[in-house]
Amino acid sequence: MSLGAHLIELRKRLFLAALAIVIGSIAGFLVSDFVLAAMIRPISELAAEQNRNASLNFTDVSSAFDLRIQIAFTVGVVISSPVWLHQLWAFVMPGLKKNEKRYAIGFVAAAVPLFLAGCAAGWFVLPHMVTLLTGFAPEGTTALLTARSYFDFVLKLVLAIGIAFVLPVFLVLLNFAGVLTAKAILKSWRIAILAVTLFTAIATPAADVMSMFLLAIPMIGLYFLAAGIAWLHDRRAARIAARLDLELAV
C-alpha cells in the first residue's frame, strides 16, 4: 500500500473507533445515574461507619454536568474497547509477520479480559480505600469530597489495578521476544510476591485481611502462570535450537 492508501485506511479505522466510542458514551450517559450512585455508596458507608458527616460536593455550576460527561466517556471507552481494539489490530495486522500476528492475537486476547478483571477488583477495593484514607482525618471533622477529584481518584485506582493484572502478560511478551527468560522471572519470585503484597496492603486497609488476600492471590497466581508459560516457551525454543544444530552438524 502507498502512503496515501495507508492514511486513508488510518482515517477509516479512526472514524470507526471514534464512532464506537461516541455510541458507547451515549450508553454511558444513560447509565451515569447508576455509576454515580455506586460511586457515592462508599461515602455513605463511610458516614455510617465513622459516625461523621461525609458528602460528595459539586463546587461550581457545571461540575455536575462535567462529572456525568466524564463518567459517560469512561464507560464509553470501556464498553467499546472490543471495537476500537479490533480497529487498531486491523490497521496494524497487515504489516506483521505470521508469528508476530499469532503473538499479538494472544496478547490482546489475554490482556483485555485480565484488564477488565483487574478493573473489577479495583472497584471491589474502592470502598476500603475510601474508608482507609479518610480515616486519617481527626474525629469530629467533616469529609467534603470534591466530585471531580473523587472521580479522578476512583478512575486512577481502578486503572492502576487493571494495569497490574495485565503486567504478567507483558512478562510473557518479553519472554517470547527473547528479552526475558523463564529462569529470570522465577528467580525474582520473592521480589514479585513482596511487591504484590505491598501493593495489595496499600490498596486494602490493614483490618481487612481477607480483601488483601482476595486481591493478592490472583495477582501472584498470574505471575507464576506467566513464568510457567515462559518456561514452556523456553523449552520449545531450546528443542528447536538443538534440532537446528543437529541438522547443521550433519
Short mmCIF file of C-alpha atoms in Angstrom, two decimals:
data_model
loop_
_atom_site.label_atom_id
_atom_site.label_comp_id
_atom_site.label_asym_id
_atom_site.label_seq_id
_atom_site.Cartn_x
_atom_site.Cartn_y
_atom_site.Cartn_z
CA MET A 1 0.00 0.00 0.00
CA SER A 2 1.13 3.52 -0.77
CA LEU A 3 1.42 6.23 1.88
CA GLY A 4 -1.85 7.76 0.72
CA ALA A 5 -3.61 4.39 0.96
CA HIS A 6 -2.24 3.92 4.49
CA LEU A 7 -3.56 7.35 5.50
CA ILE A 8 -6.99 6.58 4.03
CA GLU A 9 -7.02 3.25 5.89
CA LEU A 10 -5.97 5.01 9.12
CA ARG A 11 -8.73 7.59 8.70
CA LYS A 12 -11.28 4.82 8.20
CA ARG A 13 -10.14 2.92 11.29
CA LEU A 14 -10.05 6.05 13.43
CA PHE A 15 -13.55 7.02 12.29
CA LEU A 16 -14.99 3.61 13.17
CA ALA A 17 -13.19 3.61 16.54
CA ALA A 18 -14.40 7.14 17.34
CA LEU A 19 -17.94 6.23 16.28
CA ALA A 20 -17.90 3.23 18.61
CA ILE A 21 -16.66 5.40 21.50
CA VAL A 22 -19.36 8.01 20.82
CA ILE A 23 -22.10 5.36 20.80
CA GLY A 24 -20.63 3.82 23.95
CA SER A 25 -20.51 7.26 25.58
CA ILE A 26 -24.20 7.79 24.82
CA ALA A 27 -24.93 4.49 26.54
CA GLY A 28 -22.60 5.56 29.36
CA PHE A 29 -24.54 8.79 29.82
CA LEU A 30 -27.77 6.80 30.11
CA VAL A 31 -26.30 4.68 32.93
CA SER A 32 -24.41 7.55 34.57
CA ASP A 33 -27.03 7.71 37.37
CA PHE A 34 -26.27 4.12 38.29
CA VAL A 35 -22.49 4.65 38.14
CA LEU A 36 -22.69 7.84 40.19
CA ALA A 37 -24.86 6.13 42.81
CA ALA A 38 -22.34 3.30 43.02
CA MET A 39 -19.52 5.82 43.45
CA ILE A 40 -21.37 7.66 46.21
CA ARG A 41 -22.18 4.46 48.11
CA PRO A 42 -18.70 4.20 49.76
CA ILE A 43 -19.11 7.78 51.01
CA SER A 44 -22.47 6.93 52.59
CA GLU A 45 -20.95 3.84 54.20
CA LEU A 46 -18.08 5.98 55.45
CA ALA A 47 -20.51 8.35 57.16
CA ALA A 48 -22.30 5.44 58.84
CA GLU A 49 -19.17 3.55 59.93
CA GLN A 50 -17.21 6.51 61.28
CA ASN A 51 -20.25 8.39 62.61
CA ARG A 52 -19.24 11.58 60.84
CA ASN A 53 -20.54 13.83 58.10
CA ALA A 54 -19.34 12.87 54.62
CA SER A 55 -20.67 14.06 51.28
CA LEU A 56 -19.80 14.47 47.62
CA ASN A 57 -19.73 18.15 46.68
CA PHE A 58 -20.10 19.98 43.37
CA THR A 59 -18.14 23.20 43.69
CA ASP A 60 -19.41 25.09 40.65
CA VAL A 61 -22.46 25.30 38.40
CA SER A 62 -21.22 22.99 35.64
CA SER A 63 -19.37 20.43 37.77
CA ALA A 64 -22.34 18.03 37.97
CA PHE A 65 -22.70 18.03 34.18
CA ASP A 66 -18.93 17.74 33.70
CA LEU A 67 -18.84 14.73 36.00
CA ARG A 68 -21.58 12.98 34.04
CA ILE A 69 -19.68 13.64 30.81
CA GLN A 70 -16.53 12.16 32.35
CA ILE A 71 -18.45 9.11 33.51
CA ALA A 72 -20.13 8.73 30.11
CA PHE A 73 -16.82 8.94 28.24
CA THR A 74 -15.08 6.50 30.59
CA VAL A 75 -17.90 3.97 30.32
CA GLY A 76 -17.97 4.51 26.55
CA VAL A 77 -14.26 3.76 26.19
CA VAL A 78 -14.60 0.59 28.29
CA ILE A 79 -17.67 -0.91 26.64
CA SER A 80 -16.47 -0.02 23.12
CA SER A 81 -12.98 -1.44 23.74
CA PRO A 82 -13.59 -4.59 21.63
CA VAL A 83 -14.43 -2.37 18.63
CA TRP A 84 -11.57 0.13 18.82
CA LEU A 85 -9.08 -2.60 19.74
CA HIS A 86 -10.24 -4.53 16.68
CA GLN A 87 -9.81 -1.42 14.52
CA LEU A 88 -6.31 -0.88 15.89
CA TRP A 89 -5.49 -4.53 15.28
CA ALA A 90 -6.95 -4.44 11.75
CA PHE A 91 -4.73 -1.46 10.88
CA VAL A 92 -1.52 -2.97 12.31
CA MET A 93 -2.09 -6.61 11.24
CA PRO A 94 -1.15 -6.29 7.53
CA GLY A 95 2.36 -5.17 8.49
CA LEU A 96 3.08 -8.11 10.81
CA LYS A 97 4.67 -11.45 10.04
CA LYS A 98 2.79 -14.70 10.63
CA ASN A 99 4.36 -15.48 14.02
CA GLU A 100 4.04 -11.82 15.11
CA LYS A 101 0.32 -11.90 14.31
CA ARG A 102 -0.08 -15.01 16.43
CA TYR A 103 1.69 -13.44 19.41
CA ALA A 104 -0.25 -10.19 19.05
CA ILE A 105 -3.60 -12.02 18.91
CA GLY A 106 -2.68 -13.98 22.03
CA PHE A 107 -1.58 -10.81 23.80
CA VAL A 108 -4.83 -8.94 23.05
CA ALA A 109 -6.98 -11.98 23.84
CA ALA A 110 -5.31 -12.32 27.26
CA ALA A 111 -4.83 -8.64 28.09
CA VAL A 112 -8.41 -7.44 27.58
CA PRO A 113 -10.17 -9.88 29.98
CA LEU A 114 -7.36 -9.54 32.52
CA PHE A 115 -7.61 -5.75 32.39
CA LEU A 116 -11.39 -5.90 32.89
CA ALA A 117 -10.93 -8.36 35.76
CA GLY A 118 -8.41 -6.00 37.34
CA CYS A 119 -10.81 -3.08 36.97
CA ALA A 120 -13.49 -5.16 38.69
CA ALA A 121 -11.04 -5.93 41.50
CA GLY A 122 -10.25 -2.21 41.79
CA TRP A 123 -13.95 -1.45 42.09
CA PHE A 124 -14.16 -4.11 44.80
CA VAL A 125 -11.44 -2.50 46.94
CA LEU A 126 -12.67 1.07 46.34
CA PRO A 127 -14.86 1.28 49.48
CA HIS A 128 -11.96 0.03 51.61
CA MET A 129 -9.62 2.65 50.17
CA VAL A 130 -12.14 5.43 50.83
CA THR A 131 -12.58 4.26 54.42
CA LEU A 132 -8.84 3.88 54.98
CA LEU A 133 -7.70 7.22 53.56
CA THR A 134 -10.47 9.34 55.04
CA GLY A 135 -9.94 7.62 58.39
CA PHE A 136 -6.77 9.66 58.94
CA ALA A 137 -8.86 12.81 59.44
CA PRO A 138 -9.33 13.87 63.09
CA GLU A 139 -12.54 12.96 64.88
CA GLY A 140 -15.36 15.44 64.62
CA THR A 141 -14.28 16.68 61.19
CA THR A 142 -16.40 16.55 58.04
CA ALA A 143 -15.31 14.80 54.84
CA LEU A 144 -16.25 17.16 51.99
CA LEU A 145 -15.11 15.38 48.83
CA THR A 146 -14.96 17.33 45.58
CA ALA A 147 -16.78 15.42 42.85
CA ARG A 148 -14.11 15.88 40.17
CA SER A 149 -11.14 14.92 42.36
CA TYR A 150 -13.09 11.97 43.79
CA PHE A 151 -13.86 10.65 40.30
CA ASP A 152 -10.19 11.07 39.32
CA PHE A 153 -9.22 9.06 42.40
CA VAL A 154 -11.71 6.29 41.54
CA LEU A 155 -10.55 6.19 37.91
CA LYS A 156 -6.84 6.06 38.81
CA LEU A 157 -7.39 3.33 41.40
CA VAL A 158 -9.44 1.16 39.04
CA LEU A 159 -6.99 1.68 36.17
CA ALA A 160 -3.94 1.02 38.37
CA ILE A 161 -5.24 -2.37 39.49
CA GLY A 162 -6.44 -3.15 35.96
CA ILE A 163 -2.94 -2.48 34.60
CA ALA A 164 -1.40 -4.51 37.43
CA PHE A 165 -3.41 -7.53 36.29
CA VAL A 166 -2.04 -7.10 32.74
CA LEU A 167 1.64 -6.90 33.75
CA PRO A 168 2.14 -10.73 33.68
CA VAL A 169 1.10 -10.66 30.01
CA PHE A 170 3.97 -8.24 29.36
CA LEU A 171 6.34 -10.71 31.04
CA VAL A 172 5.20 -13.40 28.62
CA LEU A 173 5.53 -10.99 25.69
CA LEU A 174 9.09 -10.09 26.72
CA ASN A 175 9.90 -13.80 27.02
CA PHE A 176 8.54 -14.54 23.56
CA ALA A 177 10.57 -11.62 22.22
CA GLY A 178 13.72 -13.13 23.73
CA VAL A 179 14.30 -10.29 26.18
CA LEU A 180 13.45 -12.17 29.40
CA THR A 181 13.90 -15.86 30.25
CA ALA A 182 11.69 -18.00 32.44
CA LYS A 183 14.65 -18.53 34.76
CA ALA A 184 14.95 -14.77 35.29
CA ILE A 185 11.21 -14.50 36.00
CA LEU A 186 11.28 -17.33 38.53
CA LYS A 187 14.47 -16.02 40.13
CA SER A 188 12.62 -12.82 41.05
CA TRP A 189 9.63 -14.54 42.66
CA ARG A 190 10.43 -13.24 46.15
CA ILE A 191 10.58 -9.65 44.90
CA ALA A 192 7.36 -10.17 42.95
CA ILE A 193 5.49 -11.55 45.97
CA LEU A 194 6.79 -8.72 48.15
CA ALA A 195 5.73 -6.12 45.57
CA VAL A 196 2.27 -7.67 45.21
CA THR A 197 1.85 -7.87 48.98
CA LEU A 198 2.84 -4.24 49.45
CA PHE A 199 0.54 -3.15 46.62
CA THR A 200 -2.45 -5.04 47.99
CA ALA A 201 -1.68 -3.89 51.55
CA ILE A 202 -1.83 -0.29 50.35
CA ALA A 203 -4.98 -0.93 48.31
CA THR A 204 -6.83 -2.50 51.25
CA PRO A 205 -6.98 -1.44 54.91
CA ALA A 206 -4.91 -3.42 57.37
CA ALA A 207 -8.01 -4.52 59.27
CA ASP A 208 -9.48 -6.16 56.17
CA VAL A 209 -7.03 -9.03 55.66
CA MET A 210 -9.49 -11.07 53.59
CA SER A 211 -9.75 -8.38 50.90
CA MET A 212 -5.97 -8.18 50.77
CA PHE A 213 -5.69 -11.92 50.15
CA LEU A 214 -8.53 -11.88 47.61
CA LEU A 215 -6.60 -9.27 45.65
CA ALA A 216 -3.10 -10.70 46.16
CA ILE A 217 -3.79 -14.37 45.38
CA PRO A 218 -4.90 -13.89 41.75
CA MET A 219 -2.04 -11.44 41.09
CA ILE A 220 0.55 -13.89 42.43
CA GLY A 221 -1.15 -16.71 40.54
CA LEU A 222 -0.94 -14.71 37.30
CA TYR A 223 2.76 -14.09 37.92
CA PHE A 224 3.54 -17.80 38.28
CA LEU A 225 1.26 -18.60 35.33
CA ALA A 226 3.34 -16.18 33.24
CA ALA A 227 6.50 -17.89 34.48
CA GLY A 228 5.05 -21.30 33.54
CA ILE A 229 4.15 -20.16 30.02
CA ALA A 230 7.63 -18.64 29.64
CA TRP A 231 9.21 -21.91 30.82
CA LEU A 232 7.25 -23.93 28.25
CA HIS A 233 8.26 -21.48 25.53
CA ASP A 234 11.92 -21.64 26.55
CA ARG A 235 11.84 -25.45 26.43
CA ARG A 236 10.28 -25.39 22.97
CA ALA A 237 12.81 -22.82 21.76
CA ALA A 238 15.67 -24.92 23.17
CA ARG A 239 14.41 -28.06 21.37
CA ILE A 240 14.14 -26.17 18.07
CA ALA A 241 17.66 -24.74 18.52
CA ALA A 242 19.05 -28.21 19.33
CA ARG A 243 17.37 -29.70 16.25
CA LEU A 244 18.80 -26.97 14.03
CA ASP A 245 22.30 -27.50 15.47
CA LEU A 246 21.96 -31.22 14.79
CA GLU A 247 20.87 -30.64 11.21
CA LEU A 248 23.71 -28.20 10.61
CA ALA A 249 26.21 -30.65 12.11
CA VAL A 250 25.03 -33.35 9.69
#
